[in-house]
Short mmCIF file of N, CA and C in Angstrom, two decimals:
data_model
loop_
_atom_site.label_atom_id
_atom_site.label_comp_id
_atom_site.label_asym_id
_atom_site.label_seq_id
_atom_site.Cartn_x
_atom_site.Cartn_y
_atom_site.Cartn_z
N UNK A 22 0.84 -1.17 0.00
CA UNK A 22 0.00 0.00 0.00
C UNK A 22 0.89 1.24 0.00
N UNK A 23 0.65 2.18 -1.28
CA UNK A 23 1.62 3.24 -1.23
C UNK A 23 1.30 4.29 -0.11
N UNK A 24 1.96 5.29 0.65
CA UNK A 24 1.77 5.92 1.45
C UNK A 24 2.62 7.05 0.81
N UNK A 25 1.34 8.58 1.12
CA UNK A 25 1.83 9.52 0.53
C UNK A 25 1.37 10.58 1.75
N UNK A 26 2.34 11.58 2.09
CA UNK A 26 2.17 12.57 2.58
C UNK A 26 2.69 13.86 2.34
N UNK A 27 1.81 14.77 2.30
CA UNK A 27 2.09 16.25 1.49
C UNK A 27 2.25 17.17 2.96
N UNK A 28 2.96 18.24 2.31
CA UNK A 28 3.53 19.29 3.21
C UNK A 28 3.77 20.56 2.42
N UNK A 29 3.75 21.37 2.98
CA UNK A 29 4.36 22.65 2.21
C UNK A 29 3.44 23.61 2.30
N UNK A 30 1.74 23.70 2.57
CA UNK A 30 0.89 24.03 2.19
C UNK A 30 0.87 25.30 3.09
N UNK A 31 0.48 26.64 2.90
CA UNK A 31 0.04 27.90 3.85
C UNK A 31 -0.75 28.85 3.01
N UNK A 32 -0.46 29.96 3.84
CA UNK A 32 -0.90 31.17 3.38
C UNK A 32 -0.16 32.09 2.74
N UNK A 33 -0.41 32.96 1.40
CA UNK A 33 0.65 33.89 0.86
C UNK A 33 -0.32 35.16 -0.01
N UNK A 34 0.22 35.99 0.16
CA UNK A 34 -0.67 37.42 -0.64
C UNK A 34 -0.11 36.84 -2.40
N UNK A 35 -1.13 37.35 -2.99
CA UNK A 35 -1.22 37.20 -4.54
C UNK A 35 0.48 37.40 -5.20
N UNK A 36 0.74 36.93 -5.82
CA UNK A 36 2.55 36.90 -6.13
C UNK A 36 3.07 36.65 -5.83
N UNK A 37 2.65 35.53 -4.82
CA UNK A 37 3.70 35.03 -3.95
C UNK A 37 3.91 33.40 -4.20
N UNK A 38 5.19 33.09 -3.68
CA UNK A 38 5.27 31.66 -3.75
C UNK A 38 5.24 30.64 -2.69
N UNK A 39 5.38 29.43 -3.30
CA UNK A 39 4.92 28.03 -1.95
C UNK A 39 5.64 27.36 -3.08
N UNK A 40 6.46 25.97 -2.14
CA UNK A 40 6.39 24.72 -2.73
C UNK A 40 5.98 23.62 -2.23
N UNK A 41 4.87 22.79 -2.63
CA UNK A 41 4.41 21.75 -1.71
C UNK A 41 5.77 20.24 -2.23
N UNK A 42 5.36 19.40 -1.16
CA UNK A 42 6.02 18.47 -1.10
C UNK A 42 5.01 17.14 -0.83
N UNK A 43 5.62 15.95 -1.37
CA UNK A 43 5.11 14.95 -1.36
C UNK A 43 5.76 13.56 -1.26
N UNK A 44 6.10 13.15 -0.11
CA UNK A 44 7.02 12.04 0.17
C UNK A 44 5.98 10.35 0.19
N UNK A 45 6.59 9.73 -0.26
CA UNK A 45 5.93 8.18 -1.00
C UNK A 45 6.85 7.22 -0.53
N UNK A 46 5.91 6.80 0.03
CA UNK A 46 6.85 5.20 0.59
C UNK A 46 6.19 3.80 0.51
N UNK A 47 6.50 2.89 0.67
CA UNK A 47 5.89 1.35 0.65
C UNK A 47 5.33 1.18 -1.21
N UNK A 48 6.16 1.75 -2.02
CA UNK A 48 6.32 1.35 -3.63
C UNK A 48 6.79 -0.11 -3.89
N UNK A 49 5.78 -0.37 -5.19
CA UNK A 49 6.22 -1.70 -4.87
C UNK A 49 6.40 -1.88 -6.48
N UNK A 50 6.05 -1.08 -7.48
CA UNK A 50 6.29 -0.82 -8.77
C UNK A 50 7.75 0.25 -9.11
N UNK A 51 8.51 0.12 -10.17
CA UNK A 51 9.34 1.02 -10.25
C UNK A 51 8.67 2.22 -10.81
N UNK A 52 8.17 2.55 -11.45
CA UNK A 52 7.63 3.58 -11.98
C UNK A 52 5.93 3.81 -11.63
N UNK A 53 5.48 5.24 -11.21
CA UNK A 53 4.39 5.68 -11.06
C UNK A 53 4.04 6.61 -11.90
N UNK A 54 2.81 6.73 -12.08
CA UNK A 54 2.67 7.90 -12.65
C UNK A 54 1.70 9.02 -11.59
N UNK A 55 2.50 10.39 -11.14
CA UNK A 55 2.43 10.89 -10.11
C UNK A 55 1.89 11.97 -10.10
N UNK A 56 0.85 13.02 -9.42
CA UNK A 56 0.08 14.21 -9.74
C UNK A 56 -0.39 15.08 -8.55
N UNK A 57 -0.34 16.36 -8.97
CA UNK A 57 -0.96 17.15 -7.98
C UNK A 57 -2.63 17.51 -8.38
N UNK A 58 -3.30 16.94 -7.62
CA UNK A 58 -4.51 17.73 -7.99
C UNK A 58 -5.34 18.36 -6.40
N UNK A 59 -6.13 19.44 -6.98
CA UNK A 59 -6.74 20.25 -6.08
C UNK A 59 -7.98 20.58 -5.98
N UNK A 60 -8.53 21.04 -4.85
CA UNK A 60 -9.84 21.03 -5.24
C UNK A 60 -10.74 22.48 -4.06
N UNK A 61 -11.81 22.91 -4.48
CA UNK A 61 -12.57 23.53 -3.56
C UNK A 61 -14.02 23.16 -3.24
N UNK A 62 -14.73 23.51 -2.27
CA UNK A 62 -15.75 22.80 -1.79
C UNK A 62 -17.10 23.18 -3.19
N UNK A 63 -17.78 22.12 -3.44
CA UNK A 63 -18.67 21.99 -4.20
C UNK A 63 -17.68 21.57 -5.75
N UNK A 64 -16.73 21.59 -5.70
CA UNK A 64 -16.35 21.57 -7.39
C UNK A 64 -15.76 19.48 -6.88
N UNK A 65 -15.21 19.66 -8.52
CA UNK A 65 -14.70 17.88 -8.69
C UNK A 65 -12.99 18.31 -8.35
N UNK A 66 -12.58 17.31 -8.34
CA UNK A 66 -10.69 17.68 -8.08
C UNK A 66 -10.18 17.76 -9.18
N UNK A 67 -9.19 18.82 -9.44
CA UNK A 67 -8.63 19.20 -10.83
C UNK A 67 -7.43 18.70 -10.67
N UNK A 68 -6.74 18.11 -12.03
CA UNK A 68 -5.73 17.73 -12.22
C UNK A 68 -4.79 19.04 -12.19
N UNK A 69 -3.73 19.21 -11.53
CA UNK A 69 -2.95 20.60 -11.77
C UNK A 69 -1.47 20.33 -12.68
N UNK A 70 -0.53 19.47 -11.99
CA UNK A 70 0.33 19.34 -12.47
C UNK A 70 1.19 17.50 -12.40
N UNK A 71 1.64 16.87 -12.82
CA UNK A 71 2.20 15.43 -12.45
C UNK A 71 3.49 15.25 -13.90
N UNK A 72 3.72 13.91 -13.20
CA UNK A 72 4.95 13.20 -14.29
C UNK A 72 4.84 11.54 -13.92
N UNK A 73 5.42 10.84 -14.91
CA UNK A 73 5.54 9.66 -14.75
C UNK A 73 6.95 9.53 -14.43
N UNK A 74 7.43 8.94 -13.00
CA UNK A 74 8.86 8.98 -13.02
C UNK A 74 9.79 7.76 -13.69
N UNK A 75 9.10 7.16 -14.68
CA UNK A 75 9.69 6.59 -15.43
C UNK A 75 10.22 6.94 -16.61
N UNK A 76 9.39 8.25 -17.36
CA UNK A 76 9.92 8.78 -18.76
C UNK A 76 10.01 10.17 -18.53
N UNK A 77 9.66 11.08 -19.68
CA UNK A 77 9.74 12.51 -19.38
C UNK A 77 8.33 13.00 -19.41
N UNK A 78 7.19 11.99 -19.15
CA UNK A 78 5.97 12.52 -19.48
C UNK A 78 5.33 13.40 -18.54
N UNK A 79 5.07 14.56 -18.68
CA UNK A 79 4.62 15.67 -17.96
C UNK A 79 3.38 16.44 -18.28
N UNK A 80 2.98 17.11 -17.10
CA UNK A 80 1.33 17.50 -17.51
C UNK A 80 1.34 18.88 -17.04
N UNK A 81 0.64 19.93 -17.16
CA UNK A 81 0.23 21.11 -16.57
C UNK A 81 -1.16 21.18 -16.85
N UNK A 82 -1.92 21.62 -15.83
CA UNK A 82 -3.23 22.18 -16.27
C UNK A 82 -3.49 23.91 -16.87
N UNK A 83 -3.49 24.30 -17.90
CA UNK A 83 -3.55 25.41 -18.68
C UNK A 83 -3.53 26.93 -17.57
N UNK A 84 -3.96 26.70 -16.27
CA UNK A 84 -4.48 27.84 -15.62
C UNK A 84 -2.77 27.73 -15.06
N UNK A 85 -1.65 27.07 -14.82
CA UNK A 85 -0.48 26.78 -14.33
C UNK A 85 0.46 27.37 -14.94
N UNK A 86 0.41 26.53 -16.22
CA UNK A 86 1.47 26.48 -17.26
C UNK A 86 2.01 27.71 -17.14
N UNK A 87 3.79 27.72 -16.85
CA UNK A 87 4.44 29.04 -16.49
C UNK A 87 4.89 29.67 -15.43
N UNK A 88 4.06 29.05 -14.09
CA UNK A 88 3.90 29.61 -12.80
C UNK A 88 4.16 28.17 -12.23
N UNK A 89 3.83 27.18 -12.71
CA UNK A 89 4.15 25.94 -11.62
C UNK A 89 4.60 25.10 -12.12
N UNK A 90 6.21 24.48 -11.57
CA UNK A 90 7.09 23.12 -12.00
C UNK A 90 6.75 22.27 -11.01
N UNK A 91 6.65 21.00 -11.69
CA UNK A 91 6.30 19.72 -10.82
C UNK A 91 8.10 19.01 -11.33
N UNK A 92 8.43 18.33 -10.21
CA UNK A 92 9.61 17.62 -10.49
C UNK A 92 9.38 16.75 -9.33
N UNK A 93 10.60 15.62 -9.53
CA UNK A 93 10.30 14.28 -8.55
C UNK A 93 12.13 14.01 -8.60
N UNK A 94 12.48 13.62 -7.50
CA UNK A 94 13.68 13.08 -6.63
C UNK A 94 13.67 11.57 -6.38
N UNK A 95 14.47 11.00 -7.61
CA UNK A 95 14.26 9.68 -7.23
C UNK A 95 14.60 9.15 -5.58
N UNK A 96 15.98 10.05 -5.30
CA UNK A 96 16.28 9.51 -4.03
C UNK A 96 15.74 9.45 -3.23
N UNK A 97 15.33 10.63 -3.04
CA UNK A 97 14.31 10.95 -1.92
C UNK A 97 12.56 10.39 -2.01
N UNK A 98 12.49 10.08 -3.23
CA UNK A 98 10.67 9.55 -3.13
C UNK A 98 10.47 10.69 -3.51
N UNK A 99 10.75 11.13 -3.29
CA UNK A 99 9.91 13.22 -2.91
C UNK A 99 9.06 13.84 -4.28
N UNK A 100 8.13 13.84 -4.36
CA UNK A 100 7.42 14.79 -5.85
C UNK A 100 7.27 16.31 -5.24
N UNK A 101 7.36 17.30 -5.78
CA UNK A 101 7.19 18.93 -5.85
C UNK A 101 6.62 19.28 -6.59
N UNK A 102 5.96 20.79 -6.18
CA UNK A 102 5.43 21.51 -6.89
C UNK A 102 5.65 22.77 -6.65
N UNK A 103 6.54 23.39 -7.80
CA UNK A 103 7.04 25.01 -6.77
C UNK A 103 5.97 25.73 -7.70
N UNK A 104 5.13 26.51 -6.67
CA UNK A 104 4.50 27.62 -7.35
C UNK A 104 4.57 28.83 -7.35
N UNK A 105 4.38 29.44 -8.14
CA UNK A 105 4.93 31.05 -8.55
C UNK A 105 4.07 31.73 -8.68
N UNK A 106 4.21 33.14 -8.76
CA UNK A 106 3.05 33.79 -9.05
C UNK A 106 1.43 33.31 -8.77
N UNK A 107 1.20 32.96 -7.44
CA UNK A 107 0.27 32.79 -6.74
C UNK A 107 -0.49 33.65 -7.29
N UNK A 108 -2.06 33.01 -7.63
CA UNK A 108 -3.30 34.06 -7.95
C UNK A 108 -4.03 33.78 -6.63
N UNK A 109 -5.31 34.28 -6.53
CA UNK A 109 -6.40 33.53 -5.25
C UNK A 109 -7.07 33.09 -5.86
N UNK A 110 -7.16 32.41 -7.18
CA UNK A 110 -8.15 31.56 -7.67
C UNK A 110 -7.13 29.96 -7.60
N UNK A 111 -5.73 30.33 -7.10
CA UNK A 111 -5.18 28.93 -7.02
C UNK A 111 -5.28 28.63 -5.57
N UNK A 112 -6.05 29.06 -5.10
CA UNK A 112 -6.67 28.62 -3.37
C UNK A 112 -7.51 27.55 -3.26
N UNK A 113 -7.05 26.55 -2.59
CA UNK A 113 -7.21 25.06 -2.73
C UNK A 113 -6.82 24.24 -1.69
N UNK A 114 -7.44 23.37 -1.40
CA UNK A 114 -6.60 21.88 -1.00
C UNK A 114 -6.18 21.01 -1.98
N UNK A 115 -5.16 21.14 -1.71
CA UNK A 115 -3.64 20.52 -3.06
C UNK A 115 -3.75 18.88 -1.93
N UNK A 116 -3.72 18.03 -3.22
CA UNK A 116 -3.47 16.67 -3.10
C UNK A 116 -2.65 15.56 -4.03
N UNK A 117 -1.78 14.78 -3.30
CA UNK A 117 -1.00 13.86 -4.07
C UNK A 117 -1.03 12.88 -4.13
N UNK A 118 -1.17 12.63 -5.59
CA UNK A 118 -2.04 11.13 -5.70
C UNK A 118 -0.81 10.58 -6.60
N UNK A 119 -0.83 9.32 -6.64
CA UNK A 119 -0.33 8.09 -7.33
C UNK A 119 -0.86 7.31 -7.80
N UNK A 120 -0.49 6.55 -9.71
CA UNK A 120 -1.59 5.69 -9.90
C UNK A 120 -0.07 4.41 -10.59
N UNK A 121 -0.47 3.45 -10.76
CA UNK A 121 0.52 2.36 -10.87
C UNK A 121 1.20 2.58 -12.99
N UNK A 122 -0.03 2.88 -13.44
CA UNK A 122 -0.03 2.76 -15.01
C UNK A 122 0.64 4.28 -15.42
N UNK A 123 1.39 4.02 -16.67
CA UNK A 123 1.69 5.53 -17.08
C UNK A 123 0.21 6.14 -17.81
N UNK A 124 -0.56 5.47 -18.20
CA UNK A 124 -1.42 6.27 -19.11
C UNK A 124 -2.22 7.07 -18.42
N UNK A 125 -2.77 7.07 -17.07
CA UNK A 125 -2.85 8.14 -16.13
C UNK A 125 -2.33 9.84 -16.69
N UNK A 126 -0.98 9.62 -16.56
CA UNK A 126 -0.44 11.04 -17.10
C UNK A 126 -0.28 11.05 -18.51
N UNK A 127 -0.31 10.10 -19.54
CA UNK A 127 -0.80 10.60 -20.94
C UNK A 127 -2.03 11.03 -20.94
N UNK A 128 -3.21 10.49 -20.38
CA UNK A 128 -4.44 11.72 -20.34
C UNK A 128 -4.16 12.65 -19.91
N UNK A 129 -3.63 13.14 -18.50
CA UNK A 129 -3.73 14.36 -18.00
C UNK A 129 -3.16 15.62 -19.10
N UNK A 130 -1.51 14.61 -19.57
CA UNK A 130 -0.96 15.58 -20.40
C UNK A 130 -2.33 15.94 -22.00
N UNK A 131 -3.01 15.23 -22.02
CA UNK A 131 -3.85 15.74 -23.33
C UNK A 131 -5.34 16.21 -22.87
N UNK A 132 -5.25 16.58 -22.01
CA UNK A 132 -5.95 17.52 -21.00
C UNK A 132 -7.68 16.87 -20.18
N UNK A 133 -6.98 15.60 -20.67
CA UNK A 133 -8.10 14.67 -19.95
C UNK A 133 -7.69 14.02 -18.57
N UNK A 134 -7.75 14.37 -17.79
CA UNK A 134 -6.86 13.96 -16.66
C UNK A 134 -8.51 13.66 -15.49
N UNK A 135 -8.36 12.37 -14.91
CA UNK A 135 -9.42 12.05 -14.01
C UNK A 135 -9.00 11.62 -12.88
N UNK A 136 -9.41 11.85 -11.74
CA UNK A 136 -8.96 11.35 -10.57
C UNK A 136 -8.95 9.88 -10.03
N UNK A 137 -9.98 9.67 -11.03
CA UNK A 137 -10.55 8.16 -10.72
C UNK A 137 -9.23 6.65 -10.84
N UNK A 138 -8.22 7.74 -11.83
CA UNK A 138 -7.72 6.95 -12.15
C UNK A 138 -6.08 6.77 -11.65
N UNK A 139 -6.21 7.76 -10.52
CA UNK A 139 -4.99 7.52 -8.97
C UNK A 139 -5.47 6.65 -8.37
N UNK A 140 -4.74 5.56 -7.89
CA UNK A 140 -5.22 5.14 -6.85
C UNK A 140 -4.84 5.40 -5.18
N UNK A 141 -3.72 5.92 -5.26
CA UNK A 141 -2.93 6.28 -3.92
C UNK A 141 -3.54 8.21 -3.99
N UNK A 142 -3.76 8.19 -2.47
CA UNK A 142 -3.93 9.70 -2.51
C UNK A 142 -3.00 9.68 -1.24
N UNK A 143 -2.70 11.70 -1.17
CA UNK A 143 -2.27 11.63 0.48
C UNK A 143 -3.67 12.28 1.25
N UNK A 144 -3.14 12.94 2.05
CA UNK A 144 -4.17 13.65 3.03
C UNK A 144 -4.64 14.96 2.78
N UNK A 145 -4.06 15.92 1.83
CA UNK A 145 -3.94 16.93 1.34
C UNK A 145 -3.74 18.07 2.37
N UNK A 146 -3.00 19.51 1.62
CA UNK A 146 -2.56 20.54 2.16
C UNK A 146 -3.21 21.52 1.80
N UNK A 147 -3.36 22.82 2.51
CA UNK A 147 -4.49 23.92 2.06
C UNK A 147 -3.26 24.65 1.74
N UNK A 148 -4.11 25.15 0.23
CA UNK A 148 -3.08 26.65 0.11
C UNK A 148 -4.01 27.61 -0.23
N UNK A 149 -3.68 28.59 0.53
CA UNK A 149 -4.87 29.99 0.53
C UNK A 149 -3.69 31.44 0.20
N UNK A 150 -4.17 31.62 -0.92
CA UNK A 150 -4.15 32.97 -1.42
C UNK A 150 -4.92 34.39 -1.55
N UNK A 151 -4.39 35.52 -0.70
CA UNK A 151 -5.05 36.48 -0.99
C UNK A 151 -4.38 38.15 -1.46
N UNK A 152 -5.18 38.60 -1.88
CA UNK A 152 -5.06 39.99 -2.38
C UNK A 152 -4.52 40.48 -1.61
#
């Protein structure tokens, strides 16, 4: 059973930055395919950013692209997400999910990305942005 726990998460005025973190343990596949998604109350969880740490396959969700790198540390387990240029519409509970298959992040990267199809989540982190 993979175990994922995220960190990094606070508060920052508009322009500002955060990097969340996401440490993974009890893997039992070499390669995942790995993602940040987020969400606010009443909506579905959005895919934001992920990679498969087996190839170079990478995803952004369009509202990102520019402002947020996702990268992963083999050594460490560790997946990131440094974000930049904080808006308050990126105010969220950020979550890190893991799914065993790469095609996970070939949808996300072609902008079909579903949650359904992580199976490991962590506990998620709030990030609140304001004006």
């Amino acid at each position: 059973q993979v175990r994922l726990v995220e960190s990094g998460g606070g508060s920052v005025q508009a322009g500002g930055s955060l990097t969340l973190s996401c440490i993974g343990s009890e893997y039992t596949y070499s390669s995942y395919c790995m993602g940040w998604f987020r969400q606010t109350p009443g909506k579905k969880r959005e895919g934001v950013a992920g990679l498969y740490t087996g190839d170079d396959v990478t995803f952004y969700t369009d509202s990102v692209k520019g402002r947020f790198t996702v990268s992963y540390d083999n050594a460490k387990n560790t997946l990131s997400l440094q974000m930049n240029d904080l808006k308050p519409n990126d105010t969220a509970m950020y979550y890190c999910a893991a799914a065993v298959r790469r095609q996970p992040c070939v949808y996300c990267s072609g902008g079909m990305c579903d949650s359904s199809d992580f199976r490991y989540w962590g506990q998620g982190t709030q990030v609140t942005v304001s004006l």
